[in-house]
Backbone as CSV, one residue per row, in Angstrom:
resi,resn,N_x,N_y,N_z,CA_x,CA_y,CA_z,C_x,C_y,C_z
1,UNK,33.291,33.722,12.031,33.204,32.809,10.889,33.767,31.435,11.254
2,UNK,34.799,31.206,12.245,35.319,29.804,12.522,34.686,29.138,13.423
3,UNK,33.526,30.415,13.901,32.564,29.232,14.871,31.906,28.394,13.609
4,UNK,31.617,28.497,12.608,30.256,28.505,12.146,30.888,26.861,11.155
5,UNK,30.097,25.705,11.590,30.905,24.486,11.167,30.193,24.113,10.187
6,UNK,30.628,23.618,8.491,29.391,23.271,8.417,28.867,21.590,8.494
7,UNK,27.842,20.893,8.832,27.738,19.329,8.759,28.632,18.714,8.290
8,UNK,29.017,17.745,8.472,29.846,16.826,7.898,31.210,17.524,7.424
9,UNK,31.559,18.450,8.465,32.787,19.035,8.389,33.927,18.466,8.782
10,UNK,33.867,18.032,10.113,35.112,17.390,10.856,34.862,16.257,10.544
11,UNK,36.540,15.701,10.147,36.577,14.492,10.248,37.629,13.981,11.491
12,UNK,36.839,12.970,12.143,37.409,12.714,13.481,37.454,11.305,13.834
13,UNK,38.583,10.943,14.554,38.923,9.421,14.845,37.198,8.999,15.531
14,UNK,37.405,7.622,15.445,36.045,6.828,15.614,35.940,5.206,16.206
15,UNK,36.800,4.884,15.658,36.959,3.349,15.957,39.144,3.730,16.193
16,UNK,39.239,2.845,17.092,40.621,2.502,17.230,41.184,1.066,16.493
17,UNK,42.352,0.883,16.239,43.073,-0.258,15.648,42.298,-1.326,15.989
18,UNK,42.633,-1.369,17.313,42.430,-2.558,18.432,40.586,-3.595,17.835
19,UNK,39.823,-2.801,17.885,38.851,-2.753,17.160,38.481,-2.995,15.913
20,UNK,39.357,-2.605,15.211,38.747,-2.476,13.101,40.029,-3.796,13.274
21,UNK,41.110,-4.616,14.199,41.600,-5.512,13.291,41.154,-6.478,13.873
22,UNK,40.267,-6.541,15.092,39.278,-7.690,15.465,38.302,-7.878,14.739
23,UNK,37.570,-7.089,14.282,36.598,-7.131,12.987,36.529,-7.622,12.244
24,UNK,37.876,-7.054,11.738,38.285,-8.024,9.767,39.239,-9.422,10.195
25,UNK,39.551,-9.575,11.444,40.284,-10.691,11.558,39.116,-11.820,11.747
26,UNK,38.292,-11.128,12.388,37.169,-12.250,12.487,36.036,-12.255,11.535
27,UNK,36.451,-11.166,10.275,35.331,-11.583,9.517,36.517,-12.403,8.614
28,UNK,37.506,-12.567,8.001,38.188,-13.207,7.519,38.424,-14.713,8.463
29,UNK,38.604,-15.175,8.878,38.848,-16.139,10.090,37.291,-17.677,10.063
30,UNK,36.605,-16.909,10.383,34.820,-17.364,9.984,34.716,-17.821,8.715
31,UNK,35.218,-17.080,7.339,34.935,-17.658,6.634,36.013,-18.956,6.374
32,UNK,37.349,-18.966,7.134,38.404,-19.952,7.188,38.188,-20.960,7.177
33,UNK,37.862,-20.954,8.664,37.293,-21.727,9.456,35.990,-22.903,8.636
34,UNK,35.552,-21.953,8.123,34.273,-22.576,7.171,34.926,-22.933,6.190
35,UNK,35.720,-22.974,5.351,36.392,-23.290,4.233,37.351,-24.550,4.945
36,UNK,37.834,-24.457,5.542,38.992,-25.870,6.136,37.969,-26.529,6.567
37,UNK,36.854,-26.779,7.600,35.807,-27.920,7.468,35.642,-28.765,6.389
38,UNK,34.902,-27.533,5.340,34.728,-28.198,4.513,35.141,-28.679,3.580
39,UNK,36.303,-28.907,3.639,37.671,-29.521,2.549,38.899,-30.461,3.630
40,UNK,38.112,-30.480,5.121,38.111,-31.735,5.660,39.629,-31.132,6.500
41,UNK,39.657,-30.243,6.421,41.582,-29.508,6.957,41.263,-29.664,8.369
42,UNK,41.296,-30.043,9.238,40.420,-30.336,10.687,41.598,-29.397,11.439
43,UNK,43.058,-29.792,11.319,44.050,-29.295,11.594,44.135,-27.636,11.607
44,UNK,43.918,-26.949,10.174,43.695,-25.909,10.503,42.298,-24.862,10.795
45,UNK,41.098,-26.027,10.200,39.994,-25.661,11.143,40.170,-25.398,12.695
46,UNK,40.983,-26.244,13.623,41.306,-26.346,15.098,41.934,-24.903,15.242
47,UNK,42.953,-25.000,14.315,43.884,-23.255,14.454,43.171,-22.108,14.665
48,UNK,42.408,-21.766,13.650,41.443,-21.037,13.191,40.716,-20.440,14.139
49,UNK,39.983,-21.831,15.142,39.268,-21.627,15.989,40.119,-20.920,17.475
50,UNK,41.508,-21.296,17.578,42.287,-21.266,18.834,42.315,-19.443,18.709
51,UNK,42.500,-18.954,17.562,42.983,-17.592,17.075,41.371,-16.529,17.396
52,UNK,40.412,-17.272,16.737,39.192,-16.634,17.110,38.731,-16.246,18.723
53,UNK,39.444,-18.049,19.306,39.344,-17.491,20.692,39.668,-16.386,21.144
54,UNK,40.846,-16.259,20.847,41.713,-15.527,21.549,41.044,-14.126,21.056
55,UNK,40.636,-13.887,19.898,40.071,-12.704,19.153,38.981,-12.462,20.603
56,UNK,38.108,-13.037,21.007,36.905,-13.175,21.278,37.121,-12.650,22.878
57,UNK,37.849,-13.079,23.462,38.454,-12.800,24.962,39.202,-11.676,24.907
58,UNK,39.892,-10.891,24.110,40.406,-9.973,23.621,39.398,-8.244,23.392
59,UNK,38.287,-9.230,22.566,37.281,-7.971,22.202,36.318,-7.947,23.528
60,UNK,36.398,-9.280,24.290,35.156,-9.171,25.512,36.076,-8.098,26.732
61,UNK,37.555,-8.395,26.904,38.522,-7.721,27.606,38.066,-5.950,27.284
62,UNK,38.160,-6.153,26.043,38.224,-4.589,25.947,36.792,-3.906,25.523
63,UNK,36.104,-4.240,25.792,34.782,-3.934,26.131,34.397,-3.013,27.395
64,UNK,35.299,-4.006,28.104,35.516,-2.753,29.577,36.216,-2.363,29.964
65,UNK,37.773,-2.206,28.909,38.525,-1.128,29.786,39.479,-0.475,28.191
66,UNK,38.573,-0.546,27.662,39.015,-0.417,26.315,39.005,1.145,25.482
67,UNK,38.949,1.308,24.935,38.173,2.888,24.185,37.147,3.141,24.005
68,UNK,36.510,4.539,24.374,34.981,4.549,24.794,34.181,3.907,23.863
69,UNK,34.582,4.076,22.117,33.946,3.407,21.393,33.234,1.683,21.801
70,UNK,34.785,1.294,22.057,35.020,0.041,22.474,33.895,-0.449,23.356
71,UNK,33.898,0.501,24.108,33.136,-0.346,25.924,31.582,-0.792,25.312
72,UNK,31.112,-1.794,26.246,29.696,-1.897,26.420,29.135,-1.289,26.761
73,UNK,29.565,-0.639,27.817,28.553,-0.257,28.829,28.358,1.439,27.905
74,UNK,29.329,2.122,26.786,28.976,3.157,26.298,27.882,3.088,25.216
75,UNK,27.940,1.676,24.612,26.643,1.788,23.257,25.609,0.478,23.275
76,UNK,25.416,0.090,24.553,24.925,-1.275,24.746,23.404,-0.344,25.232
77,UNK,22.519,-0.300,24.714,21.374,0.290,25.608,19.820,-0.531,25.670
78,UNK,19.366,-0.150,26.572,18.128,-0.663,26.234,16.623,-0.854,25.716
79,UNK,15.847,-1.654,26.269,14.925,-1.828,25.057,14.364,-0.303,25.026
80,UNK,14.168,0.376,25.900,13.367,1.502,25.805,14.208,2.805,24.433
81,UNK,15.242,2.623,24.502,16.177,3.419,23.743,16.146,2.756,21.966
82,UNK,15.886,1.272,22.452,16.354,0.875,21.268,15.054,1.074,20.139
83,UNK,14.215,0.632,20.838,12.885,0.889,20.209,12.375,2.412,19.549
84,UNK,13.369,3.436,20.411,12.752,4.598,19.834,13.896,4.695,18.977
85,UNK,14.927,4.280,18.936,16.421,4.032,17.542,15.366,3.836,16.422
86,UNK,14.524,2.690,16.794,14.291,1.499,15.297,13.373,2.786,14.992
87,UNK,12.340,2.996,15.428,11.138,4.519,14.876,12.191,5.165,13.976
88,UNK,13.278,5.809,14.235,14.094,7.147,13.554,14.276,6.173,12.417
89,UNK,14.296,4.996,11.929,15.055,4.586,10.382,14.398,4.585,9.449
90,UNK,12.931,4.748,9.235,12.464,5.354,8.243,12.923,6.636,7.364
91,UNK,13.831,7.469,7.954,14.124,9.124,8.348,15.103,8.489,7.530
92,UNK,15.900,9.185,6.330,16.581,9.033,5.449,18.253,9.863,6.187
93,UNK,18.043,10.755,7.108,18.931,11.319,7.707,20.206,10.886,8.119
94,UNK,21.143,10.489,7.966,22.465,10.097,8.265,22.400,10.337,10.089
95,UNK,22.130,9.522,10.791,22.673,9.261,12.457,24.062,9.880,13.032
96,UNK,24.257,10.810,13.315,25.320,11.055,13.952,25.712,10.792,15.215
97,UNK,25.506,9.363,15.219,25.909,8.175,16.746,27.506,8.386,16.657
98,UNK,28.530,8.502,17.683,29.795,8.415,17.521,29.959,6.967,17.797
99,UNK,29.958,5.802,16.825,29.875,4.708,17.627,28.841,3.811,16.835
100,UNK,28.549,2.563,17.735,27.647,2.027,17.502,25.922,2.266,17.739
101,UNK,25.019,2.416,17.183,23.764,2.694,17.559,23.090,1.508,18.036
102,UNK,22.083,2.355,18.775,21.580,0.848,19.911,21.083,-0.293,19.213
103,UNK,20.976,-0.664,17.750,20.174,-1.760,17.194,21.800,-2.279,16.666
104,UNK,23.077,-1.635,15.946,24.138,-2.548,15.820,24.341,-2.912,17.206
105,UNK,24.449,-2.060,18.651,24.974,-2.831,19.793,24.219,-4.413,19.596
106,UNK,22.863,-4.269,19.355,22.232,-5.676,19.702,22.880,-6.681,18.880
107,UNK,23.012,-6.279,17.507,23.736,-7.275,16.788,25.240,-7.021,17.288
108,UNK,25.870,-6.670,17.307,27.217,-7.170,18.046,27.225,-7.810,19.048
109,UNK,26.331,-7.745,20.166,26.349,-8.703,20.941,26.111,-9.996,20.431
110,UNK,25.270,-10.114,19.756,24.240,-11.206,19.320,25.956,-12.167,18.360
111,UNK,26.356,-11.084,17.326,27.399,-11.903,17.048,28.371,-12.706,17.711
112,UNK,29.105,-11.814,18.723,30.045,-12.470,19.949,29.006,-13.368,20.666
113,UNK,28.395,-13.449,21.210,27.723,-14.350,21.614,27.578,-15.647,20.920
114,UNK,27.071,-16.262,19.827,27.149,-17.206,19.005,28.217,-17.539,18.810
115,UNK,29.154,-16.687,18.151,30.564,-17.145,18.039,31.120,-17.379,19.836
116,UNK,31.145,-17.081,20.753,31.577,-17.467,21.993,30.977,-19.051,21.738
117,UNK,29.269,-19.594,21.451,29.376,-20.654,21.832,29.797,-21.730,20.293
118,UNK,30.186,-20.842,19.551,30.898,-21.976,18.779,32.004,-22.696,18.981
119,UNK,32.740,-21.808,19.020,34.345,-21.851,20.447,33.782,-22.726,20.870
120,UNK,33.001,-22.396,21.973,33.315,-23.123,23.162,32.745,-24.971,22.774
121,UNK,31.854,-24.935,22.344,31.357,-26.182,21.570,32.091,-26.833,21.232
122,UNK,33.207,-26.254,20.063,33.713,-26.826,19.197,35.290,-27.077,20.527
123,UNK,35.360,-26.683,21.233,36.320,-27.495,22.274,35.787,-28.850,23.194
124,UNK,34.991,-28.822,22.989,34.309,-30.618,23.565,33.861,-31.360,22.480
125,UNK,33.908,-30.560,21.244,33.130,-31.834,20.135,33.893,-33.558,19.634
126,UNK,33.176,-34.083,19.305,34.040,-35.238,18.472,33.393,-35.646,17.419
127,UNK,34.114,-36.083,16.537,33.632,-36.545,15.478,32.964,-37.611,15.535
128,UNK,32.144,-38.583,14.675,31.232,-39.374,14.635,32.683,-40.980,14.463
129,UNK,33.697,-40.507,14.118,34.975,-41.742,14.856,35.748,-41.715,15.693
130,UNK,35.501,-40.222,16.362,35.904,-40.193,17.658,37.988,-40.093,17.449
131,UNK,37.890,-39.974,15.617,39.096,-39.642,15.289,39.767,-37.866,15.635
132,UNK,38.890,-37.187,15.002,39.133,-35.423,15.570,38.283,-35.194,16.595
133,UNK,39.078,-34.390,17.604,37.928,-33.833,18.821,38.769,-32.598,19.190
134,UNK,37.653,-31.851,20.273,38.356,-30.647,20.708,39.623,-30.809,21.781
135,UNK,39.973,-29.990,22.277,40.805,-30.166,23.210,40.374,-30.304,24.532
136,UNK,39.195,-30.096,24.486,38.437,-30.494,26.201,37.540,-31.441,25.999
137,UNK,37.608,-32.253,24.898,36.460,-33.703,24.643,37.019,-34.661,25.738
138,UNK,37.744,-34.680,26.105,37.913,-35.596,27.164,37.456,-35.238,28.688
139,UNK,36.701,-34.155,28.411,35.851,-33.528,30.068,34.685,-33.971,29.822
140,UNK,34.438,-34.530,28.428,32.556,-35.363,28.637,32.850,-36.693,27.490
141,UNK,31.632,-37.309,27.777,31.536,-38.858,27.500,31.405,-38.160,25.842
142,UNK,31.718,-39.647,25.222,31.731,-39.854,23.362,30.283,-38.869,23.137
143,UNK,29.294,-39.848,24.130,27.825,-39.662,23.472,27.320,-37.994,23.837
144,UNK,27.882,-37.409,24.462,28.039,-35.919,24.956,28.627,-34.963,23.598
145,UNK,30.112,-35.669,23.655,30.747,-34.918,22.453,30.048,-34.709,20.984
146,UNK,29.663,-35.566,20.802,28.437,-36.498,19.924,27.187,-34.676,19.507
147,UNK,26.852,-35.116,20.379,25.718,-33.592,20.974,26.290,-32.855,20.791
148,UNK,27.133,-32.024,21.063,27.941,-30.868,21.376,28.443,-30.343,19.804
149,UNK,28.823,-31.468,19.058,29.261,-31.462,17.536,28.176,-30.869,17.082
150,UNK,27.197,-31.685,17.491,25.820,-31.108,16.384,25.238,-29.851,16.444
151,UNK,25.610,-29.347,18.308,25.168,-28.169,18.562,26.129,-27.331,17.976
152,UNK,27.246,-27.774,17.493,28.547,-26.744,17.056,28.137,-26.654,15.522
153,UNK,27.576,-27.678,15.000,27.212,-27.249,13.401,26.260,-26.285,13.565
154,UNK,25.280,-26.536,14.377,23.544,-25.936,14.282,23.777,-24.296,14.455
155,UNK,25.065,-24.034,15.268,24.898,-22.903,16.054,26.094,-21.990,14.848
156,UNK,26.277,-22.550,13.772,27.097,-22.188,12.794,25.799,-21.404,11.794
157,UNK,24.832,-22.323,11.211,23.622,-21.859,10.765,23.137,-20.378,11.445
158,UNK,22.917,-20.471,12.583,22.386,-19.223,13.247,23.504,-18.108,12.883
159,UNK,24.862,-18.276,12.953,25.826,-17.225,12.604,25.717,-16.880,11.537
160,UNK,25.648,-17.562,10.653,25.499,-17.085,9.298,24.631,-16.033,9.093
161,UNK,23.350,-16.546,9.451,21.962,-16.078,9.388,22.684,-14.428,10.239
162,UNK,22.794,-14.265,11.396,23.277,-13.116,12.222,24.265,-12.187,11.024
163,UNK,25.393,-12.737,10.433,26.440,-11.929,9.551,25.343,-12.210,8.172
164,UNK,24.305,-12.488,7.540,23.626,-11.934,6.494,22.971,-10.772,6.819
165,UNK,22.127,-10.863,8.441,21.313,-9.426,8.718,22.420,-8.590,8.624
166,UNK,23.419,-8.719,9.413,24.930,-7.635,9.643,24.730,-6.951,7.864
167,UNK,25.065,-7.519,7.022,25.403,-7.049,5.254,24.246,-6.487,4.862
168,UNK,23.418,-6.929,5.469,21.654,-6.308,5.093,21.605,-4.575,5.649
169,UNK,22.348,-4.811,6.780,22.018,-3.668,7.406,23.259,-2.391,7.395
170,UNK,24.430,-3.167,6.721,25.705,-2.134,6.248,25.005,-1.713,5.184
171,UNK,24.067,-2.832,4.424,23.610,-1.822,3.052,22.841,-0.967,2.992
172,UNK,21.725,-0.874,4.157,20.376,-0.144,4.237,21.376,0.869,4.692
173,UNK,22.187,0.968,5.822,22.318,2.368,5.818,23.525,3.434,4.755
174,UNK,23.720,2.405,3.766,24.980,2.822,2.873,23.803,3.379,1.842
175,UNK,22.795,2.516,1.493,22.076,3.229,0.559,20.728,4.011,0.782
176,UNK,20.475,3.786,2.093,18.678,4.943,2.367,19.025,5.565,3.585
177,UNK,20.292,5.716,4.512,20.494,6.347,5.209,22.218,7.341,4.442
178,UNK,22.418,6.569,3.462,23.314,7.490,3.203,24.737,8.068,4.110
179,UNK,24.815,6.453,4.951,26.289,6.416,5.953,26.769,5.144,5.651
180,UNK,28.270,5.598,5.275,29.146,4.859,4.680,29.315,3.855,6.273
181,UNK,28.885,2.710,6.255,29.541,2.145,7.530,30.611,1.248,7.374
182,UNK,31.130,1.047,6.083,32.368,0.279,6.415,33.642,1.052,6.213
183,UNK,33.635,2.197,5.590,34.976,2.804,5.132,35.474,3.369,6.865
184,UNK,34.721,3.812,7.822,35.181,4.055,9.292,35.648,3.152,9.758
185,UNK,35.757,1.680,9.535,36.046,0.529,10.042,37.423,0.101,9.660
186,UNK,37.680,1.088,8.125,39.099,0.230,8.055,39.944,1.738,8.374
187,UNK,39.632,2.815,7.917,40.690,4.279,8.228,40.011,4.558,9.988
188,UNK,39.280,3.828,10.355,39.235,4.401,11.808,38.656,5.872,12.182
189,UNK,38.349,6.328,10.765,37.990,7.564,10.927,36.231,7.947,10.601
190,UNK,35.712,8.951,10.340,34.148,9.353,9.733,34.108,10.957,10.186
191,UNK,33.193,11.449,9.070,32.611,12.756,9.316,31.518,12.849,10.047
192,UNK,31.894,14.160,11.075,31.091,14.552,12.071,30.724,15.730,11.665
193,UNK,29.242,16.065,12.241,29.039,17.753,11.948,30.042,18.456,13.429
194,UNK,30.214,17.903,14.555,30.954,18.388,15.419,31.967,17.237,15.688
195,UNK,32.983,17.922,16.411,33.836,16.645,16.965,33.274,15.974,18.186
196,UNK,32.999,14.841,18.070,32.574,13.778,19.579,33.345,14.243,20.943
197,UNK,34.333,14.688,20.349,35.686,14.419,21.948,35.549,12.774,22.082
198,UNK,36.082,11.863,21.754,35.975,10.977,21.809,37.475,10.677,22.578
199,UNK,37.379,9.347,23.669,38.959,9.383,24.363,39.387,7.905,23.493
200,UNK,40.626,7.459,23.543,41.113,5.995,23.283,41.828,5.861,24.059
201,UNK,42.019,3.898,24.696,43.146,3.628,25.484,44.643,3.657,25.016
202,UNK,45.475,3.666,25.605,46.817,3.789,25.662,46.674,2.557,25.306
203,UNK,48.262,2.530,23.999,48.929,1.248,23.920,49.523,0.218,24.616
204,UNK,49.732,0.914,26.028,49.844,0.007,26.404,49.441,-1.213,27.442
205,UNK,47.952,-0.659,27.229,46.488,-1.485,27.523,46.014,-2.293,26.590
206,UNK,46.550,-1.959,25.598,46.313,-2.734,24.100,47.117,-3.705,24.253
207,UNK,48.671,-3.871,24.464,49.482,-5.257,24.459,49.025,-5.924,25.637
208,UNK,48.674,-5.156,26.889,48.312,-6.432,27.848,47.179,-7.309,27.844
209,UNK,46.294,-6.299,27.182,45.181,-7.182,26.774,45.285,-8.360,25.869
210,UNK,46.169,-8.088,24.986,46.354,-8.922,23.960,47.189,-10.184,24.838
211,UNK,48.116,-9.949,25.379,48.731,-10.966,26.032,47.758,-11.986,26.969
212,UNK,46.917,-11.137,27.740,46.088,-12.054,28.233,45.110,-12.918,27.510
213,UNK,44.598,-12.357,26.443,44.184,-13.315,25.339,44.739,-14.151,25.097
214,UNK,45.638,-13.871,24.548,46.767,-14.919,23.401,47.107,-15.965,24.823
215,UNK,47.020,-15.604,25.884,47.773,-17.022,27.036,46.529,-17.643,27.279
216,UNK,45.002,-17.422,27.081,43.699,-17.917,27.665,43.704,-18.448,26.345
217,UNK,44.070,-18.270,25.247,43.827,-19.310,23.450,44.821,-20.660,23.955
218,UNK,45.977,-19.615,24.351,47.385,-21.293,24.302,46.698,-22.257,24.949
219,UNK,46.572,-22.217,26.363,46.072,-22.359,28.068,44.878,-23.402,27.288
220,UNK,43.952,-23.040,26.599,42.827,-23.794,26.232,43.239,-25.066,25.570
221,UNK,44.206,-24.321,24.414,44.108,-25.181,22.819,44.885,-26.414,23.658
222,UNK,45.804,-26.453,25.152,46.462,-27.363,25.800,45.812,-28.110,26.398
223,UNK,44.278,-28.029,26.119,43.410,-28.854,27.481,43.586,-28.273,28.792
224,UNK,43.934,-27.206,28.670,43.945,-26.408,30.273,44.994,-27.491,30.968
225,UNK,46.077,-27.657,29.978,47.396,-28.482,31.030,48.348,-27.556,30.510
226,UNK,49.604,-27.373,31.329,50.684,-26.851,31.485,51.395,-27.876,31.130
C-alpha cells in the first residue's frame, strides 16, 4: 500500500531561495526603476540599476554552478524539444516539468537578456544636457551616449512587452493547464506525483556568488576605477 502514490501526492522542494529572491527582487526593482525615471529621481533610478546588475551577474553566475533547477544547461533546450513542448499545450493536463519547461526557458532567457542590455546601455547613456549619464559615458563621445540613451529607452519597450507575455503565460497555465506557477516561486515548493530527487547548492556557494556579484555592481557603478 505505501508503494502506491497517489498524483499530486508529494510535495517537494523546487526552486531554491537563491532563485525565488532574484525573481521578486527583479520583478519589484523594474518596476522602480520605471517609477524613479519617471518622476525624474535619476539618483535612485542609477541605484536601482547598480542592484539589478548585480541581480543579473548573480543569476547568470548561478546558472552554472548553481541548483539543478537553477542551471541552464538543465532546462535550456532546443528547438526540436521545444516545438514538441508547444504541441502538448492544447492538453489541459498539468506538466510535471521539475523546473522550467522548454518554452519558459526561452522566455527567461529572452528576459535576462534584454534586461542585461538595459544595464549595460544605461551605463554609457547621457542625457540630452549631458547633465545625468552612466558611469561609463565617458568611454564614448556625447553623440554616442546620445544613441545608447535611446537604445536604453527602446529596449525598455521590448521588456515590457517580454514581462506582459511572462503574466499571459502564468495565467494560461493557472487557468487551462491548471498549475499554480507562482505559489512555487515564493514557498519554493509544488506537488509532484513522484519526488524529482532534485539536488541544491550549498550555502556556501550562495554567499560567494553573491559576493562576486555585489563587487562586479560596486567595480562598475565606479567607472571600473578603484
Amino acid at each position: 500500500m505505501r508503494d502506491r502514490v497517489a498524483p499530486a501526492e508529494i510535495r517537494a522542494r523546487l526552486w531554491d531561495a537563491p532563485v525565488r529572491i532574484v525573481h521578486w527582487a527583479l520583478v519589484l526593482l523594474i518596476g522602480f526603476s520605471w517609477g524613479a525615471a519617471e518622476f525624474d529621481q535619476m539618483l535612485l533610478h542609477r541605484i536601482s540599476g547598480y542592484v539589478i546588475l548585480g541581480l543579473l551577474v548573480f543569476r547568470i553566475l548561478w546558472g552554472f554552478w548553481g541548483s539543478r533547477t537553477a542551471l541552464f544547461a538543465s532546462f535550456v533546450k532546443g528547438p526540436g524539444r521545444t516545438l514538441a513542448y508547444l504541441k502538448t499545450l492544447p492538453n489541459r493536463s498539468p506538466a510535471d516539468v521539475p523546473g522550467h519547461n522548454p518554452l519558459g526557458a526561452w522566455s527567461v532567457l529572452a528576459i535576462l537578456g534584454v534586461l542585461a542590455f538595459q544595464v549595460t546601455t544605461g551605463l554609457f547613456a547621457v542625457d540630452i544636457d549631458a547633465f545625468e549619464a552612466g558611469p561609463l559615458s565617458d568611454r564614448a563621445s556625447f553623440e554616442a551616449g546620445r544613441q545608447i540613451a535611446e537604445l536604453h529607452e527602446a529596449s525598455f519597450a521590448v521588456l515590457q512587452v517580454l514581462v506582459a507575455l511572462h503574466v499571459v503565460a502564468v495565467l494560461f497555465y493557472l487557468i487551462w493547464k491548471r498549475s499554480n506557477l507562482i505559489a512555487p516561486m515564493v514557498t519554493g515548493r509544488r506537488r509532484f506525483a513522484r519526488d524529482p530527487g532534485l539536488t541544491f547548492a550549498p550555502w556556501w556557494r550562495v554567499a560567494a556568488t553573491a559576493v562576486v556579484a555585489a563587487a562586479f555592481a560596486w567595480f562598475v557603478s565606479k567607472g571600473l576605477r578603484l
